[in-house]
Short mmCIF file of C-alpha atoms in Angstrom, two decimals:
data_model
loop_
_atom_site.label_atom_id
_atom_site.label_comp_id
_atom_site.label_asym_id
_atom_site.label_seq_id
_atom_site.Cartn_x
_atom_site.Cartn_y
_atom_site.Cartn_z
CA MET A 177 -77.29 -17.39 -0.56
CA LYS A 178 -76.42 -19.27 -3.74
CA LYS A 179 -73.72 -21.89 -3.27
CA THR A 180 -70.67 -22.05 -5.52
CA LYS A 181 -70.94 -25.17 -7.70
CA ILE A 182 -67.89 -27.39 -8.26
CA LEU A 183 -67.76 -30.28 -10.72
CA ILE A 184 -65.23 -33.00 -9.86
CA ILE A 185 -64.07 -35.17 -12.79
CA GLU A 186 -62.08 -37.94 -11.10
CA ASP A 187 -62.14 -41.67 -11.85
CA GLU A 188 -60.77 -42.84 -8.48
CA GLY A 189 -63.91 -43.26 -6.38
CA PRO A 190 -62.36 -42.74 -2.92
CA ILE A 191 -60.64 -39.53 -4.03
CA ALA A 192 -63.79 -38.22 -5.73
CA ASP A 193 -65.85 -39.01 -2.62
CA LEU A 194 -63.29 -37.34 -0.33
CA LEU A 195 -63.28 -34.19 -2.44
CA ALA A 196 -67.06 -34.08 -2.76
CA TYR A 197 -67.58 -34.58 0.98
CA GLY A 198 -64.84 -32.16 2.03
CA LEU A 199 -65.99 -29.41 -0.33
CA ALA A 200 -69.62 -29.89 0.70
CA MET A 201 -68.58 -29.43 4.33
CA GLU A 202 -66.96 -26.14 3.27
CA GLY A 203 -70.24 -24.90 1.83
CA PHE A 204 -69.80 -25.79 -1.84
CA GLU A 205 -72.33 -27.65 -3.98
CA THR A 206 -70.63 -30.55 -5.75
CA ARG A 207 -71.17 -33.22 -8.36
CA THR A 208 -68.79 -35.94 -9.52
CA ALA A 209 -68.11 -37.66 -12.84
CA ALA A 210 -65.79 -40.63 -13.39
CA SER A 211 -64.97 -40.02 -17.06
CA GLY A 212 -64.54 -37.23 -19.56
CA ALA A 213 -67.79 -38.10 -21.36
CA ALA A 214 -69.76 -38.03 -18.11
CA GLY A 215 -67.98 -34.83 -17.15
CA PHE A 216 -69.09 -33.02 -20.30
CA ARG A 217 -72.69 -34.09 -19.66
CA GLU A 218 -72.46 -32.64 -16.16
CA LEU A 219 -70.93 -29.42 -17.51
CA GLU A 220 -74.10 -28.88 -19.53
CA ASP A 221 -76.53 -30.03 -16.83
CA PHE A 222 -74.84 -28.68 -13.69
CA SER A 223 -73.26 -25.44 -15.04
CA PRO A 224 -70.47 -25.41 -12.44
CA ASP A 225 -68.56 -22.34 -11.28
CA LEU A 226 -65.28 -24.28 -11.12
CA LEU A 227 -63.99 -27.56 -12.54
CA LEU A 228 -61.79 -29.88 -10.44
CA LEU A 229 -60.16 -32.11 -13.05
CA ASP A 230 -58.02 -35.24 -12.84
CA TRP A 231 -55.20 -35.47 -15.40
CA MET A 232 -55.57 -39.19 -16.20
CA LEU A 233 -59.06 -40.49 -16.98
CA PRO A 234 -60.20 -43.79 -18.51
CA ASP A 235 -61.61 -42.40 -21.75
CA GLN A 236 -59.53 -39.28 -22.50
CA SER A 237 -56.73 -37.12 -21.23
CA GLY A 238 -57.44 -34.41 -18.71
CA LEU A 239 -55.36 -32.12 -20.92
CA ASP A 240 -57.74 -32.68 -23.84
CA ILE A 241 -60.69 -31.95 -21.56
CA CYS A 242 -58.92 -28.85 -20.27
CA LYS A 243 -58.40 -27.59 -23.81
CA LYS A 244 -62.04 -28.19 -24.80
CA VAL A 245 -63.43 -26.61 -21.62
CA THR A 246 -61.18 -23.58 -22.04
CA ALA A 247 -62.44 -23.12 -25.59
CA ASP A 248 -66.15 -23.58 -24.84
CA TYR A 249 -66.72 -22.50 -21.21
CA ASN A 250 -65.61 -19.52 -19.18
CA ILE A 251 -64.90 -21.33 -15.91
CA PRO A 252 -61.68 -21.82 -13.92
CA ILE A 253 -60.01 -25.25 -13.97
CA PHE A 254 -58.08 -26.77 -11.08
CA MET A 255 -56.14 -29.90 -12.09
CA ILE A 256 -55.31 -32.72 -9.67
CA THR A 257 -52.85 -35.36 -10.81
CA ALA A 258 -50.16 -37.84 -9.85
CA LYS A 259 -47.74 -36.12 -12.24
CA SER A 260 -45.26 -33.92 -10.39
CA ASP A 261 -42.74 -32.95 -13.08
CA ILE A 262 -42.52 -29.17 -13.63
CA THR A 263 -42.85 -29.72 -17.41
CA ASP A 264 -46.24 -31.37 -16.86
CA LYS A 265 -47.28 -28.49 -14.63
CA VAL A 266 -46.36 -25.95 -17.31
CA LEU A 267 -48.18 -28.00 -19.93
CA GLY A 268 -51.36 -28.13 -17.86
CA LEU A 269 -51.34 -24.37 -17.36
CA GLU A 270 -50.68 -23.72 -21.03
CA PHE A 271 -53.72 -25.86 -21.88
CA GLY A 272 -55.85 -23.53 -19.75
CA ALA A 273 -55.67 -24.76 -16.15
CA ASP A 274 -55.76 -22.09 -13.44
CA ASP A 275 -53.98 -24.13 -10.79
CA TYR A 276 -52.42 -27.53 -10.28
CA ILE A 277 -51.83 -29.81 -7.31
CA THR A 278 -50.29 -33.29 -7.12
CA LYS A 279 -51.45 -36.44 -5.33
CA PRO A 280 -51.31 -37.14 -2.48
CA PHE A 281 -52.73 -33.82 -1.36
CA ASP A 282 -54.08 -32.21 1.78
CA LEU A 283 -57.78 -31.39 1.43
CA ARG A 284 -57.24 -28.15 3.31
CA GLU A 285 -54.79 -26.98 0.64
CA VAL A 286 -57.25 -27.88 -2.10
CA VAL A 287 -59.95 -25.81 -0.41
CA ALA A 288 -57.56 -22.89 0.13
CA ARG A 289 -56.47 -22.90 -3.50
CA ILE A 290 -60.05 -23.09 -4.74
CA ARG A 291 -60.99 -20.11 -2.59
CA THR A 292 -57.99 -18.20 -3.99
CA ILE A 293 -59.04 -18.95 -7.58
CA LEU A 294 -62.62 -17.87 -6.88
CA ARG A 295 -61.52 -14.72 -5.07
CA ARG A 296 -59.29 -13.72 -7.98
CA LEU A 297 -62.11 -14.42 -10.40
CA ASP A 298 -64.53 -12.31 -8.36
CA GLN A 299 -62.05 -9.43 -8.26
CA ALA A 300 -61.52 -9.65 -12.02
CA ASN A 301 -65.27 -9.74 -12.64
CA HIS A 302 -65.75 -6.70 -10.40
CA VAL A 303 -63.20 -4.72 -12.42
CA GLU A 304 -64.79 -5.88 -15.68
CA ARG A 305 -68.27 -4.84 -14.48
CA GLU A 306 -66.93 -1.36 -13.80
CA GLU A 307 -65.17 -1.23 -17.15
CA ALA A 308 -68.23 -2.57 -18.97
CA GLN A 309 -69.62 0.96 -18.91
CA GLU A 310 -67.16 1.61 -21.72
CA VAL A 311 -68.92 -1.18 -23.64
CA VAL A 312 -66.14 -1.38 -26.24
CA ILE A 313 -62.44 -0.56 -25.86
CA ARG A 314 -60.70 0.35 -29.12
CA PHE A 315 -57.06 0.74 -30.06
CA LYS A 316 -55.53 0.47 -33.49
CA CYS A 317 -57.69 -2.12 -35.33
CA ILE A 318 -58.59 -3.97 -32.11
CA GLU A 319 -61.95 -3.92 -30.33
CA ILE A 320 -62.51 -5.40 -26.86
CA ILE A 321 -66.15 -6.02 -25.92
CA MET A 322 -65.92 -6.18 -22.14
CA GLU A 323 -69.32 -7.62 -21.19
CA GLU A 324 -68.90 -10.55 -23.57
CA ARG A 325 -65.12 -10.94 -23.12
CA LEU A 326 -64.71 -10.82 -26.89
CA VAL A 327 -61.83 -9.42 -28.92
CA LYS A 328 -62.05 -8.45 -32.59
CA LYS A 329 -59.37 -7.45 -35.07
CA ASP A 330 -60.48 -5.62 -38.21
CA GLY A 331 -64.03 -6.68 -37.33
CA SER A 332 -63.21 -10.41 -37.16
CA LEU A 333 -63.49 -12.34 -33.91
CA ILE A 334 -60.17 -13.42 -32.38
CA ASP A 335 -60.24 -16.72 -30.51
CA LEU A 336 -58.60 -15.95 -27.16
CA THR A 337 -58.55 -18.36 -24.24
CA PRO A 338 -59.80 -16.99 -20.88
CA LYS A 339 -56.21 -16.69 -19.65
CA GLU A 340 -55.10 -14.88 -22.82
CA PHE A 341 -57.97 -12.43 -22.36
CA ASP A 342 -57.10 -11.88 -18.69
CA LEU A 343 -53.43 -11.36 -19.55
CA LEU A 344 -54.33 -8.86 -22.28
CA MET A 345 -56.59 -6.88 -19.94
CA THR A 346 -54.04 -6.90 -17.11
CA LEU A 347 -51.45 -5.34 -19.41
CA TYR A 348 -53.93 -2.98 -21.10
CA ARG A 349 -55.39 -1.62 -17.86
CA HIS A 350 -51.93 -0.48 -16.77
CA ARG A 351 -50.49 0.73 -20.08
CA GLY A 352 -46.85 1.73 -19.75
CA LYS A 353 -46.30 -0.25 -16.53
CA ILE A 354 -43.57 -2.89 -16.72
CA TYR A 355 -44.59 -6.25 -15.24
CA THR A 356 -42.19 -9.01 -14.34
CA ARG A 357 -43.16 -12.53 -15.35
CA SER A 358 -43.67 -13.42 -11.69
CA GLU A 359 -46.04 -10.48 -11.21
CA LEU A 360 -48.09 -11.56 -14.23
CA LEU A 361 -48.25 -15.11 -12.91
CA ASP A 362 -49.55 -13.83 -9.59
CA LEU A 363 -52.07 -11.41 -11.15
CA VAL A 364 -53.39 -13.61 -13.94
CA TRP A 365 -52.95 -17.13 -12.56
CA GLY A 366 -53.32 -16.11 -8.96
CA TYR A 367 -50.68 -18.06 -7.08
CA ASP A 368 -46.94 -18.63 -6.68
CA PHE A 369 -45.80 -20.66 -9.69
CA MET A 370 -42.73 -22.16 -7.99
CA GLY A 371 -40.30 -20.12 -10.08
CA ASP A 372 -41.03 -21.35 -13.64
CA THR A 373 -42.26 -18.51 -15.87
CA ARG A 374 -42.36 -20.14 -19.30
CA THR A 375 -46.14 -20.16 -19.36
CA VAL A 376 -46.17 -16.33 -19.38
CA ASP A 377 -43.80 -16.23 -22.35
CA THR A 378 -45.98 -18.72 -24.21
CA HIS A 379 -49.17 -16.73 -23.61
CA ILE A 380 -47.47 -13.46 -24.59
CA GLN A 381 -46.27 -15.03 -27.84
CA ARG A 382 -49.79 -16.29 -28.61
CA LEU A 383 -51.34 -12.89 -27.89
CA ARG A 384 -48.84 -11.12 -30.13
CA LYS A 385 -49.49 -13.57 -32.95
CA LYS A 386 -53.27 -13.52 -32.68
CA LEU A 387 -53.51 -9.73 -32.41
CA ASP A 388 -50.49 -8.91 -34.59
CA ALA A 389 -49.42 -6.89 -31.57
CA SER A 390 -45.65 -7.11 -31.29
CA ASP A 391 -45.56 -3.30 -31.26
CA LEU A 392 -48.22 -3.13 -28.51
CA ILE A 393 -47.06 -5.81 -26.09
CA THR A 394 -43.34 -5.27 -25.85
CA THR A 395 -40.51 -7.04 -24.07
CA VAL A 396 -38.46 -5.11 -21.53
CA PHE A 397 -35.29 -7.18 -21.61
CA GLY A 398 -34.16 -8.48 -18.26
CA ILE A 399 -37.45 -7.49 -16.61
CA GLY A 400 -40.68 -8.57 -18.33
CA TYR A 401 -43.43 -7.05 -20.49
CA LYS A 402 -45.54 -3.95 -20.88
CA PHE A 403 -48.36 -2.60 -23.02
CA GLU A 404 -47.23 0.55 -24.79
CA LYS A 405 -49.04 3.77 -23.89
CA VAL A 406 -48.67 5.16 -27.40
CA ALA A 407 -50.81 2.33 -28.78
CA GLU A 408 -54.06 4.05 -27.78
#
């Protein structure tokens, strides 16, 4: 059975070694990199299924790496950092991270969170494989090409992050259903976000702007958001 591959970009040697050893004992295949530059080389060579990323690296910010990886690779990102402020947590998620844990951490929690991310990803991929029979979903001037996770508007490609795509599909699959922000955090990000829901608002705003979809993705005041049924 093929092992899940995890790339660890962490400049503190003892922490990187602990993560690599602990994850290997849990059945994962791992590699480590001590800088952003080395990490990008490993991304190309190793083709990991998940990236475990430190926030503060010697050559560049983990946030910058997160943004680049989100734009160029379709893999989940789990950030590990000494920063514990809720604003930093929101910022990391808005840059594309799927989860976030602060140092010092318990290795068992890291493993549990990684398994949760991978399980959510597998469930999403299963749904997408079933929906791929449709090949292309169309509404108004929007086309969604499921197999390639691409979205076009008036024939032009729209640059959506993986999380923006997942959020769009979560709302679209259940057109007319009202989701609270907490429900969307759980469904799209896959864990309890400790009560702060600003990242959902930010992603909704970006989706509306990119798709010109204020009439499709609507706000239900005091509750959350929904994708209008009449938009089909």
